[in-house]
Short mmCIF file of C-alpha atoms in Angstrom, two decimals:
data_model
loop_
_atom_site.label_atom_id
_atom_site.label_comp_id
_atom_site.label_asym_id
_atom_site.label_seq_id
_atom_site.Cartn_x
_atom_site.Cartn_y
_atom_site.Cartn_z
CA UNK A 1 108.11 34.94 127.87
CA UNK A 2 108.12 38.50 129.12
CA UNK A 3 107.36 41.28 127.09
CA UNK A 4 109.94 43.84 125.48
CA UNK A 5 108.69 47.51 126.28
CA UNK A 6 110.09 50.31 124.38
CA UNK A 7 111.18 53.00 126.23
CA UNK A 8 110.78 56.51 124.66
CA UNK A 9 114.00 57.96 123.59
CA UNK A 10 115.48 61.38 125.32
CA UNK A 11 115.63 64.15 122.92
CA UNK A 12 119.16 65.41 122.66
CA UNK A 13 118.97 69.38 124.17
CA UNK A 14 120.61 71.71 121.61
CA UNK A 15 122.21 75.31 122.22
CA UNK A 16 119.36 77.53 122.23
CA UNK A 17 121.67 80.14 120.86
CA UNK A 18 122.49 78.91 117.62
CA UNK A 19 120.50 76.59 114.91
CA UNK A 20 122.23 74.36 112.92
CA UNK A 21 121.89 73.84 109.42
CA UNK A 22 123.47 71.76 106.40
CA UNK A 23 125.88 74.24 105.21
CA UNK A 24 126.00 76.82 108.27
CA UNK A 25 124.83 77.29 111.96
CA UNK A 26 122.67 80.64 112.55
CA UNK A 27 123.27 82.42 115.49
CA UNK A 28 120.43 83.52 117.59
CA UNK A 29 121.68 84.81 120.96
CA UNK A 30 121.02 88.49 120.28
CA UNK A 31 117.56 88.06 118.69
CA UNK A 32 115.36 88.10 121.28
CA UNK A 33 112.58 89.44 119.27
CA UNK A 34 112.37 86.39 116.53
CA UNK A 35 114.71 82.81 116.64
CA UNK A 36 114.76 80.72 113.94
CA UNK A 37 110.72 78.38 114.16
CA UNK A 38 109.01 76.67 112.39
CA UNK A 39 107.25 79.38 110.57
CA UNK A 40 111.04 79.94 109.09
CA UNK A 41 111.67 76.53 107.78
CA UNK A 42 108.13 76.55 106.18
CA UNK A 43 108.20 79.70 104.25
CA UNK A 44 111.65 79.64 103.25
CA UNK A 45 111.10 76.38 101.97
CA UNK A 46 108.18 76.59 100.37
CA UNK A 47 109.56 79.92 98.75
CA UNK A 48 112.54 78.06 97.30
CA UNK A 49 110.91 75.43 95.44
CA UNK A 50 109.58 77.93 93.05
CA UNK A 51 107.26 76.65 91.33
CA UNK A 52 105.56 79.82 89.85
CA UNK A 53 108.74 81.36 88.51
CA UNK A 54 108.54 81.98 84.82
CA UNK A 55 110.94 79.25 83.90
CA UNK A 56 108.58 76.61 85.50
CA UNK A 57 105.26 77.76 83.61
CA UNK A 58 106.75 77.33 79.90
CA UNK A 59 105.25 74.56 78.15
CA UNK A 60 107.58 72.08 78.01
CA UNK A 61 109.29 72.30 81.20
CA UNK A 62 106.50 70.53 83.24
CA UNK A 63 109.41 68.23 84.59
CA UNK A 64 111.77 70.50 86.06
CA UNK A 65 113.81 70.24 89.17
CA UNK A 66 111.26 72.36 90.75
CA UNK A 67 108.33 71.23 89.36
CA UNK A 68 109.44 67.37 90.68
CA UNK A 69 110.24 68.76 94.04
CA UNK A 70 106.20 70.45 94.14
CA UNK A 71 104.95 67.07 92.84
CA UNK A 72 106.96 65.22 95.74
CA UNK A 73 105.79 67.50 98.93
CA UNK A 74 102.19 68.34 97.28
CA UNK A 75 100.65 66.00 95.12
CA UNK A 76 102.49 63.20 96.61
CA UNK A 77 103.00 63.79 100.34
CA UNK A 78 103.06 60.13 101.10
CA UNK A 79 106.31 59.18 99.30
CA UNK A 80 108.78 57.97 101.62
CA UNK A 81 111.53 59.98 102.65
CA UNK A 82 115.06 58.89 101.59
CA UNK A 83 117.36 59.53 104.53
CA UNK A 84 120.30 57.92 102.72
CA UNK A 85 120.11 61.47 100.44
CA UNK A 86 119.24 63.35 103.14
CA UNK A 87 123.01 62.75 104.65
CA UNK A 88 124.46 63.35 101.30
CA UNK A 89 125.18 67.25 102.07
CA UNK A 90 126.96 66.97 98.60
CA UNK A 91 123.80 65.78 96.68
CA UNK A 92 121.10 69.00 96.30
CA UNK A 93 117.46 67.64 94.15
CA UNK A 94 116.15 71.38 93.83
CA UNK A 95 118.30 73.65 91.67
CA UNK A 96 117.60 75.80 88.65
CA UNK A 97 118.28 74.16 85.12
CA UNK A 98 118.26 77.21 83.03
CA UNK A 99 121.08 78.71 84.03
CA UNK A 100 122.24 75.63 81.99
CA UNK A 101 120.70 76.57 79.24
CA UNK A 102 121.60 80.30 79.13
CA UNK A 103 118.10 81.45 80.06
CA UNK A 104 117.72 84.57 82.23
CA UNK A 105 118.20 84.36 86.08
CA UNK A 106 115.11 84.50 87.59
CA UNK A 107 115.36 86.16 90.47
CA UNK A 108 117.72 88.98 90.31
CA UNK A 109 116.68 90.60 92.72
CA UNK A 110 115.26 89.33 96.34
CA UNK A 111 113.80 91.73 99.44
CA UNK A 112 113.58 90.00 102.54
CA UNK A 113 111.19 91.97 104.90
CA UNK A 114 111.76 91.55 108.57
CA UNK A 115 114.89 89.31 108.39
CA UNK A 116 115.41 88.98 112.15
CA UNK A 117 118.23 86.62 112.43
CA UNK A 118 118.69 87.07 108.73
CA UNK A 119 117.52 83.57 108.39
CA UNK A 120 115.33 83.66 105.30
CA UNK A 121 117.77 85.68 103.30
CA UNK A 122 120.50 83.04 103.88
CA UNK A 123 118.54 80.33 103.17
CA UNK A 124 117.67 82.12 99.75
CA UNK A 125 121.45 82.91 99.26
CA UNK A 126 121.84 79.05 99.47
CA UNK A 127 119.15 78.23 96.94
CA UNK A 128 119.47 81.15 94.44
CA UNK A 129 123.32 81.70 93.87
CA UNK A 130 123.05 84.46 91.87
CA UNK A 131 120.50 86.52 93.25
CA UNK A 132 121.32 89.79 94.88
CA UNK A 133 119.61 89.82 98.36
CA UNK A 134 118.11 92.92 100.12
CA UNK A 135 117.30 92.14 104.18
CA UNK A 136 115.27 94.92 106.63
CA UNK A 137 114.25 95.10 109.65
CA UNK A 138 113.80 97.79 111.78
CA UNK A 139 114.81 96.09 115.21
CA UNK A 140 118.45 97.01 116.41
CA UNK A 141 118.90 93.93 117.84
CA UNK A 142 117.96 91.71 114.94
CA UNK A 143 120.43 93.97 112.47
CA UNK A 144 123.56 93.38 115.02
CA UNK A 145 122.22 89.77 114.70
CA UNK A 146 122.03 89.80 111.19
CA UNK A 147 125.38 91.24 110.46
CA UNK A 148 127.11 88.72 112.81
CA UNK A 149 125.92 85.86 110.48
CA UNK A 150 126.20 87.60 107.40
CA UNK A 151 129.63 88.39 107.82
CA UNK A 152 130.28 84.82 109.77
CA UNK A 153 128.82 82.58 106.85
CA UNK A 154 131.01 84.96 104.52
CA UNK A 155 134.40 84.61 106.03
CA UNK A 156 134.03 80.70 106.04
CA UNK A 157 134.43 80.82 102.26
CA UNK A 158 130.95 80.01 101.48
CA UNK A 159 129.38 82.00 98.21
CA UNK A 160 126.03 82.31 100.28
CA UNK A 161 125.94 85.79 102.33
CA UNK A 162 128.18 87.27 99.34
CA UNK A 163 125.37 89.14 97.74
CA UNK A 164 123.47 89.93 100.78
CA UNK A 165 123.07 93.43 101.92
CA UNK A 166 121.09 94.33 104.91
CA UNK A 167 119.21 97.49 105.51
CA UNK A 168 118.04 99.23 108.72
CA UNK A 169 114.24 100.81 108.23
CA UNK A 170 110.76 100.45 108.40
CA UNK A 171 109.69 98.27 105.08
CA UNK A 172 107.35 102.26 104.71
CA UNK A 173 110.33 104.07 104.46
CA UNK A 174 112.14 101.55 102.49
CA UNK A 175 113.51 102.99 98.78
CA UNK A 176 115.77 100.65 96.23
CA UNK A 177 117.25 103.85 94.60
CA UNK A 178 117.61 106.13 98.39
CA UNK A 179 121.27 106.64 97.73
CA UNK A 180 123.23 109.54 99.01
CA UNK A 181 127.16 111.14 98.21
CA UNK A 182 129.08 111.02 101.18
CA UNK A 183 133.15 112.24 101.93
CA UNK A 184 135.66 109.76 102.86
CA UNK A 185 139.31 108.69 102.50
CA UNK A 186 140.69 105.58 101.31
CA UNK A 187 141.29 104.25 104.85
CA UNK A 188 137.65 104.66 105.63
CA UNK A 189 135.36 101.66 105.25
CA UNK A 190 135.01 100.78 101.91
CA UNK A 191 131.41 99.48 102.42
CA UNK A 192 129.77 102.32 101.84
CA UNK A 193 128.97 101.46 98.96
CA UNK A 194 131.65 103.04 97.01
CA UNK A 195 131.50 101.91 93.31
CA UNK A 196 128.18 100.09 94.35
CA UNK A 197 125.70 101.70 91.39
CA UNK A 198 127.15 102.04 87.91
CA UNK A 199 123.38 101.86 86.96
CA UNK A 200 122.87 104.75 89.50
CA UNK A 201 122.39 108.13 87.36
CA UNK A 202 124.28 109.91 89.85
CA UNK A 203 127.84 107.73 90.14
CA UNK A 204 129.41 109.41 87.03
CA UNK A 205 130.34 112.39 88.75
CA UNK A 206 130.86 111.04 91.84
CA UNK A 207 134.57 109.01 91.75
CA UNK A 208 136.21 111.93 90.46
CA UNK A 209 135.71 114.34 93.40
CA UNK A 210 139.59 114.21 95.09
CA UNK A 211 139.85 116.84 97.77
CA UNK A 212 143.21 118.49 97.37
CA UNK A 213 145.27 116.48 99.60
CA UNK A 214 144.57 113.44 97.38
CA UNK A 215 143.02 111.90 100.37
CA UNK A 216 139.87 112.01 99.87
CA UNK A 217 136.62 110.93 97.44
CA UNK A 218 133.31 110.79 96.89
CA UNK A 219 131.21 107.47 98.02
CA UNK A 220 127.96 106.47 97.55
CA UNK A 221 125.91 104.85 100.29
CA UNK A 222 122.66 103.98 100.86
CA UNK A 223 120.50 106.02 103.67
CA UNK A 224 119.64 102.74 105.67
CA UNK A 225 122.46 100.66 104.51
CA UNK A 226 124.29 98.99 107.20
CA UNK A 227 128.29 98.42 107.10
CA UNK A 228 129.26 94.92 106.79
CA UNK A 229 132.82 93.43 106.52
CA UNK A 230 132.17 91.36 103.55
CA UNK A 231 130.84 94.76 101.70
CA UNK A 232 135.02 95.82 101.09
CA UNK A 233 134.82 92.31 99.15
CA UNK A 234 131.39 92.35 97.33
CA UNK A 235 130.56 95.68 96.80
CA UNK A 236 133.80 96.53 93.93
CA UNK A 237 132.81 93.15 92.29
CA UNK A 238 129.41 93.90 91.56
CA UNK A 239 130.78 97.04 90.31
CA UNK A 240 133.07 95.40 88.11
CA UNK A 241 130.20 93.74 86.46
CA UNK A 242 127.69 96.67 86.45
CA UNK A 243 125.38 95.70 89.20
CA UNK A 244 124.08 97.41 92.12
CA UNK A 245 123.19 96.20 95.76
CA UNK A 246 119.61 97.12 95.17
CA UNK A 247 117.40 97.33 92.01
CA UNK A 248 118.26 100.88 91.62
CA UNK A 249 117.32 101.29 88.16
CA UNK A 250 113.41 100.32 88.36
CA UNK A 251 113.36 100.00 92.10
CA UNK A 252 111.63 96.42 91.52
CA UNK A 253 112.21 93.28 93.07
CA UNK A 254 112.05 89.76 91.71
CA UNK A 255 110.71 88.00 94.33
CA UNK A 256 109.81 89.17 98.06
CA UNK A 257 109.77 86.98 101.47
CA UNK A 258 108.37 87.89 104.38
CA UNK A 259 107.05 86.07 107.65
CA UNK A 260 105.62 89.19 109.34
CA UNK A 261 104.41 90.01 112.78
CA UNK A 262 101.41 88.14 113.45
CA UNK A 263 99.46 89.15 116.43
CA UNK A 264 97.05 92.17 116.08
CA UNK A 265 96.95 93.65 119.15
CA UNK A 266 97.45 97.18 120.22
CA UNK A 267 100.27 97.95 123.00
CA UNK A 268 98.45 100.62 123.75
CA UNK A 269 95.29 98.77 125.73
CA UNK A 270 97.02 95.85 125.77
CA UNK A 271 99.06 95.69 129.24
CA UNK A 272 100.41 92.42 128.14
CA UNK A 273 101.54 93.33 125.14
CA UNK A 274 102.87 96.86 126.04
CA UNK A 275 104.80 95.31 129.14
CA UNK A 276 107.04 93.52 126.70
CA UNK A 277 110.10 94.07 125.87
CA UNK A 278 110.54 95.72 122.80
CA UNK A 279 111.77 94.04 120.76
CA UNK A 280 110.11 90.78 121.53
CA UNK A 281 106.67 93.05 120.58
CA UNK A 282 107.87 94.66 117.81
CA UNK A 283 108.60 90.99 115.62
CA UNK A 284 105.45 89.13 117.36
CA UNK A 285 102.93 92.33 116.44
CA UNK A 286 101.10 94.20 114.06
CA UNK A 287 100.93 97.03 115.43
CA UNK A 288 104.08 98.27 113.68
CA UNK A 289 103.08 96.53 110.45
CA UNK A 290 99.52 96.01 109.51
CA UNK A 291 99.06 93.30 106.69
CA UNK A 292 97.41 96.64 104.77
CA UNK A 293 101.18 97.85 105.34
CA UNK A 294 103.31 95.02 104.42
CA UNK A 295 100.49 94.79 100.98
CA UNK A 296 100.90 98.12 100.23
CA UNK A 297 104.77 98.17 100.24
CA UNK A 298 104.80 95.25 98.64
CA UNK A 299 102.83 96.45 95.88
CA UNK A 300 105.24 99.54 95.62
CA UNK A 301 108.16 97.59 94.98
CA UNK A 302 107.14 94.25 93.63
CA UNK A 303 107.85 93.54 89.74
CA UNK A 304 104.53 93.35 88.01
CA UNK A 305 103.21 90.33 86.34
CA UNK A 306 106.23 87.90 87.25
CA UNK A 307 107.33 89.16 90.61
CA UNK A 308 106.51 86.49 93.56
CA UNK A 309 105.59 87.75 97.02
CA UNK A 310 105.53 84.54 99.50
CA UNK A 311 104.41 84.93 103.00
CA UNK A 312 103.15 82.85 106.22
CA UNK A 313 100.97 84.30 108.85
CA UNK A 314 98.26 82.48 111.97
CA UNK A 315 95.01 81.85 110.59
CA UNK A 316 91.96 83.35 111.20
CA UNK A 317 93.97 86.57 112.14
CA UNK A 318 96.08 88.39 110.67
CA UNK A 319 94.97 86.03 107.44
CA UNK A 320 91.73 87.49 106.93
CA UNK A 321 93.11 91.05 106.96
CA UNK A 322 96.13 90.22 104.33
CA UNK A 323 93.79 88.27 102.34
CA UNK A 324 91.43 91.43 102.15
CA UNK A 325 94.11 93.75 101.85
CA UNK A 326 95.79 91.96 98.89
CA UNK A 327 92.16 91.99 97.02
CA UNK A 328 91.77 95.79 97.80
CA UNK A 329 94.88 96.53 96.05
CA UNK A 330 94.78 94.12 92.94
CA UNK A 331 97.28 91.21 93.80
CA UNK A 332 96.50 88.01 92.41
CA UNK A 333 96.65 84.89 94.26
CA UNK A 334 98.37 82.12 92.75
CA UNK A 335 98.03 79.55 95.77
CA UNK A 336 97.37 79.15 99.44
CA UNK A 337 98.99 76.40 101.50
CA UNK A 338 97.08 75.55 104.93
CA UNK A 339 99.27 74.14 107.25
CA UNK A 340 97.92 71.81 110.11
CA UNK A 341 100.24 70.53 112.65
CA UNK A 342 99.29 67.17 111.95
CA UNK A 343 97.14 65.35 108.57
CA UNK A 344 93.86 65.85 110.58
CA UNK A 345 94.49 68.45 113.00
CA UNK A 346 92.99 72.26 112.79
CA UNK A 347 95.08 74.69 110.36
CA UNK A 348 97.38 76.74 111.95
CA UNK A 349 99.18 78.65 109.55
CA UNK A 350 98.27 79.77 105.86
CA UNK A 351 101.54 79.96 102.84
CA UNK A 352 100.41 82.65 100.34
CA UNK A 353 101.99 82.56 96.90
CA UNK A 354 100.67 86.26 95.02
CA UNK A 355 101.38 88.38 92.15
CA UNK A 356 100.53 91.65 91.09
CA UNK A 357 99.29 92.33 87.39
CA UNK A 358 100.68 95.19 84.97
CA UNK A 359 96.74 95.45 84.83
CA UNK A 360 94.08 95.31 87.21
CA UNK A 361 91.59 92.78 86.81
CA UNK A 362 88.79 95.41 88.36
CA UNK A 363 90.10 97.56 86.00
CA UNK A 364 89.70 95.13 82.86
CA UNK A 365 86.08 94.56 84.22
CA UNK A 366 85.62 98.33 85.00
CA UNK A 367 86.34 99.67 81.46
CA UNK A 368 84.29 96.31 79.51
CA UNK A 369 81.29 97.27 82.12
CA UNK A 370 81.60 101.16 81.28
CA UNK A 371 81.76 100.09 77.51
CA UNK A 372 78.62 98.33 77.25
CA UNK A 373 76.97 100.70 79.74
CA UNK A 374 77.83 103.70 77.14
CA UNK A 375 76.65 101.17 74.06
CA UNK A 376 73.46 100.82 75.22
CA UNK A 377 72.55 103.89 77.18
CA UNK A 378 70.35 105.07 74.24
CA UNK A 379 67.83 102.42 74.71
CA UNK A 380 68.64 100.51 77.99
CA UNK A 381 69.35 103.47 80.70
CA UNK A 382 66.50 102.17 82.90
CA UNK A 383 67.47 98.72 82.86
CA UNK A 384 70.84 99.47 83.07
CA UNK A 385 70.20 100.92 86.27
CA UNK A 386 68.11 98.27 87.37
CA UNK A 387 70.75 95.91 86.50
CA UNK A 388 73.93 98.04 88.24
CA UNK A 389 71.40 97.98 91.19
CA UNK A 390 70.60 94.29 91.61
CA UNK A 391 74.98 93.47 90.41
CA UNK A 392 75.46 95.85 93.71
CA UNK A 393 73.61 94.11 95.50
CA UNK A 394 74.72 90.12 94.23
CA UNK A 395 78.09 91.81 94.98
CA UNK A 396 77.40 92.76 98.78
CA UNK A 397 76.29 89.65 99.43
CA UNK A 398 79.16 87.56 97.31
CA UNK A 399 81.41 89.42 99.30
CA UNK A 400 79.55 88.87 102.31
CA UNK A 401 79.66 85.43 101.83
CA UNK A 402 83.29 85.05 100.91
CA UNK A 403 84.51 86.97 104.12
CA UNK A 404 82.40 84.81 106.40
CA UNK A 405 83.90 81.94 104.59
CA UNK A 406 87.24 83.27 104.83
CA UNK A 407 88.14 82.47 101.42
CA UNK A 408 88.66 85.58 100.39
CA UNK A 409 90.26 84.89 96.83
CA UNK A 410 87.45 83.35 93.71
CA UNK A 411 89.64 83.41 90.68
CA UNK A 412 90.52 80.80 89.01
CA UNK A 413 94.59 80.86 89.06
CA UNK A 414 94.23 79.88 92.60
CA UNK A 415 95.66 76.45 94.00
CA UNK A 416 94.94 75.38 97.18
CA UNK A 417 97.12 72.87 98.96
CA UNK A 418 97.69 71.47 102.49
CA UNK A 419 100.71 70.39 104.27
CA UNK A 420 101.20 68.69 107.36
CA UNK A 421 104.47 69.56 109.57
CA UNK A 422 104.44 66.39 111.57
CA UNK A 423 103.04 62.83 111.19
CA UNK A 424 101.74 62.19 114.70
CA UNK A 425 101.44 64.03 118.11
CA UNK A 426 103.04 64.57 120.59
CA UNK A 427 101.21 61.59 122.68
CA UNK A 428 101.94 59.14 119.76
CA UNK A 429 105.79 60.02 119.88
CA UNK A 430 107.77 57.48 120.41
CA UNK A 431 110.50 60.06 121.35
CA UNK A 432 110.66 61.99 124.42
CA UNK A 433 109.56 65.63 123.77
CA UNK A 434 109.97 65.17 120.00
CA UNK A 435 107.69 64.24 117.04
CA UNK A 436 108.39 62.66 113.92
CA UNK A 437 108.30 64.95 111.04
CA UNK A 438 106.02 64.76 108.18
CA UNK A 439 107.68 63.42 104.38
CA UNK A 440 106.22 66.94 103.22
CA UNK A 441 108.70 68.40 105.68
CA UNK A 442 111.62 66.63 105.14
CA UNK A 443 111.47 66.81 100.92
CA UNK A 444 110.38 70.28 101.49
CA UNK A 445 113.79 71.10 103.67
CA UNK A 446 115.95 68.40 102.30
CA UNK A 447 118.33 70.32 101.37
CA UNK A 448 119.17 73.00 104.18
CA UNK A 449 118.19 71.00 107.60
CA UNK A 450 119.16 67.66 109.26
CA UNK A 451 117.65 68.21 112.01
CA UNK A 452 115.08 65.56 111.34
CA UNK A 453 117.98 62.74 110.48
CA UNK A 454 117.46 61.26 113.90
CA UNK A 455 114.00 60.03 113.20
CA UNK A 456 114.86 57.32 110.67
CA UNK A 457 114.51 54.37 112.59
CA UNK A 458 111.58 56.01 114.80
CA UNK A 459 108.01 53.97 113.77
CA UNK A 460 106.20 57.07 114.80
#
């Protein structure tokens, strides 16, 4: 009786130009800088499960939609993947239930920070339908890649680039309320942003401005907004119902997504690196945007106390410098995800879920160390100095400690988690070229990809 041998199945080649998704194909042939990877999938993902929105920490609502998804990819990453729901594009198992229940939208606003192909902001449209979305980058290539799916996604009828609006600057120079007055007439383009801010302090005055001809009025546009076809559509109907195209009021954002340059090296004595093309450099390195930048700005313009900033970077670098940055300037961090390629293989990427507090916590220890100090300086000034001395010094050497450990972050709101992208290696395949995804992956992404359909009858 001979034996049967299995031969290892070709992996079908797909056009490098576009990816392909549930509800819409993303078009990558002019962003050389950043295509849609993994990194992508994960953070977007990850992001739109949501667990730490406000909604999903009230007692009593331990059992949401959410909160079932988390438990499935987190706490039980060995649950079988259903494939039969995975090719129900009809069928969604993550969505928000109070907007059934007349609760607040959570989030209004979004701020995607180096969109490239505009990927992460579209898969956000898709999961938060009524969120206004705010995408930068400061590549040229990735914003004529951007628009061209933005405006592609929106003329196919689907309500997911509708309330996207994409913006052309440095994340530095980046400012919700930057609005200007500009001239036009009524055959001009509409999208600059014409009745865009009823919440804008300026806009009162500015509609009524007719030049004498009758021609001509008064716009308002953004300094780095960028013109998009759909923006004729969109922009008058968020007028109609008071809203603006950024947070213009507070200048704060909901929720912010980034997955940011990740190698710190310096063009300058780096011939590699400063032989590249430019925009290939300018998404894969820091030297544009430190992690002490991206914190910063994200501090600037994230809501305090229930704003979300998610992010994925390469571990050790640039994770040890956003974890130190984010401690420096007072975020709190609510979870880290290490991702490994496989269940037992090194961690190659870390998920960060923070927030930033109304008030410091260094502060709050500050002010009750400086009120005891002033208590008992009648009687205690020697040993309080004694004691400040030896705290110094128990400090250095926690922090010492923590940095050599690379676990920056000690408080207690912090969950740690792993996740595992595939299930076996490349060697154990049982598919040419191709691995078998994990179950984290495919719960995690259910409801955007199918690119991972074709493993169902794969053992490995």
């Amino acid at each position: 009786m001979s034996e049967t041998i299995t031969q290892p199945v070709e992996k079908k080649k797909r056009n490098k130009g576009q990816f392909v998704f549930k509800e819409y194909t993303i078009n990558q042939e002019l962003s050389i800088g950043q295509k849609v990877g993994t990194d992508a999938l994960l953070i977007a993902g990850y992001t739109c499960i949501a667990r730490y929105k406000p909604y999903n920490q009230i007692k009593g609502n331990e059992n949401s939609k959410n909160n079932q998804l988390n438990k499935l990819v987190f706490e039980e990453p060995d649950t079988p993947y259903d494939y039969n729901q995975g090719k129900n594009h009809d069928e969604i198992i993550n969505y928000d239930e109070e907007e059934k229940e007349g609760n607040e939208i959570w989030p209004k606003y979004i701020l995607d920070i180096g969109t490239g192909t505009n990927v992460l902001s579209i898969m956000m449209g898709q999961r938060f339908r009524k969120s206004i979305i705010n995408s930068i980058d400061i590549d040229d290539s990735a914003i004529a890649q951007a628009k061209i799916n933005i405006d592609t996604i929106f003329k196919q009828g689907k309500s997911i680039t509708d309330r996207n609006y994409l913006f052309h600057t440095p994340i530095q120079d980046f400012k919700p309320n930057n609005f200007i007055t500009i001239q036009g007439n009524d055959n001009n383009n509409n999208n600059n942003n014409n009745n865009n801010n009823n919440n804008n302090n300026n806009n009162n005055n500015n509609n009524n401005d007719d030049d004498d001809d009758g021609d001509s009025k008064t716009y308002i546009k953004h300094v780095h907004g960028i013109d998009l076809e759909k923006n004729d559509i969109t922009i008058p109907l968020l007028s109609n119902q008071g809203k603006s195209i950024t947070p213009s009021i507070d200048g704060y954002y909901d929720l912010i997504i980034s997955a940011p340059p990740y190698f710190p090296t310096d063009p300058i004595n780096d011939v590699v690196v400063s032989n590249m093309q430019e925009n290939r450099r300018v998404a894969r390195h820091t030297h544009t945007l430190t992690m002490d930048d991206l914190v910063q700005s994200v501090k600037r313009l994230l809501r305090p106390d229930i704003g979300l900033f998610t992010t994925i970077v390469s571990v050790p670098d640039p994770a040890i410098d956003l974890e130190l940055a984010a401690q420096n300037h007072g975020f709190i961090c609510l979870e880290i995800v290490d991702v490994s390629d496989t269940p037992h293989s090194k961690i190659i990427r870390k998920m960060y879920t923070f927030k930033f507090p109304s008030i410091s916590i260094n502060n709050n220890n500050n002010n009750n160390n400086n009120n005891n100090n002033n208590n008992n300086n009648n009687n205690n000034n020697n040993n309080n100095n004694n004691n400040n001395n030896n705290n110094n010094n128990n400090n250095n050497n926690n922090n010492k400690n923590e940095n050599e450990n690379n676990q920056i972050f000690t408080y207690g709101q912090t969950v740690k988690r792993k996740f595992a992208i595939y299930e076996t290696s490349i060697k154990e395949s049982t598919i040419r070229n191709h691995r078998k995804h994990s179950n984290q992956y495919k719960w995690m992404l259910n409801d955007f990809c199918n690119h991972f359909l074709k493993e169902e009858f794969l053992s490995k």
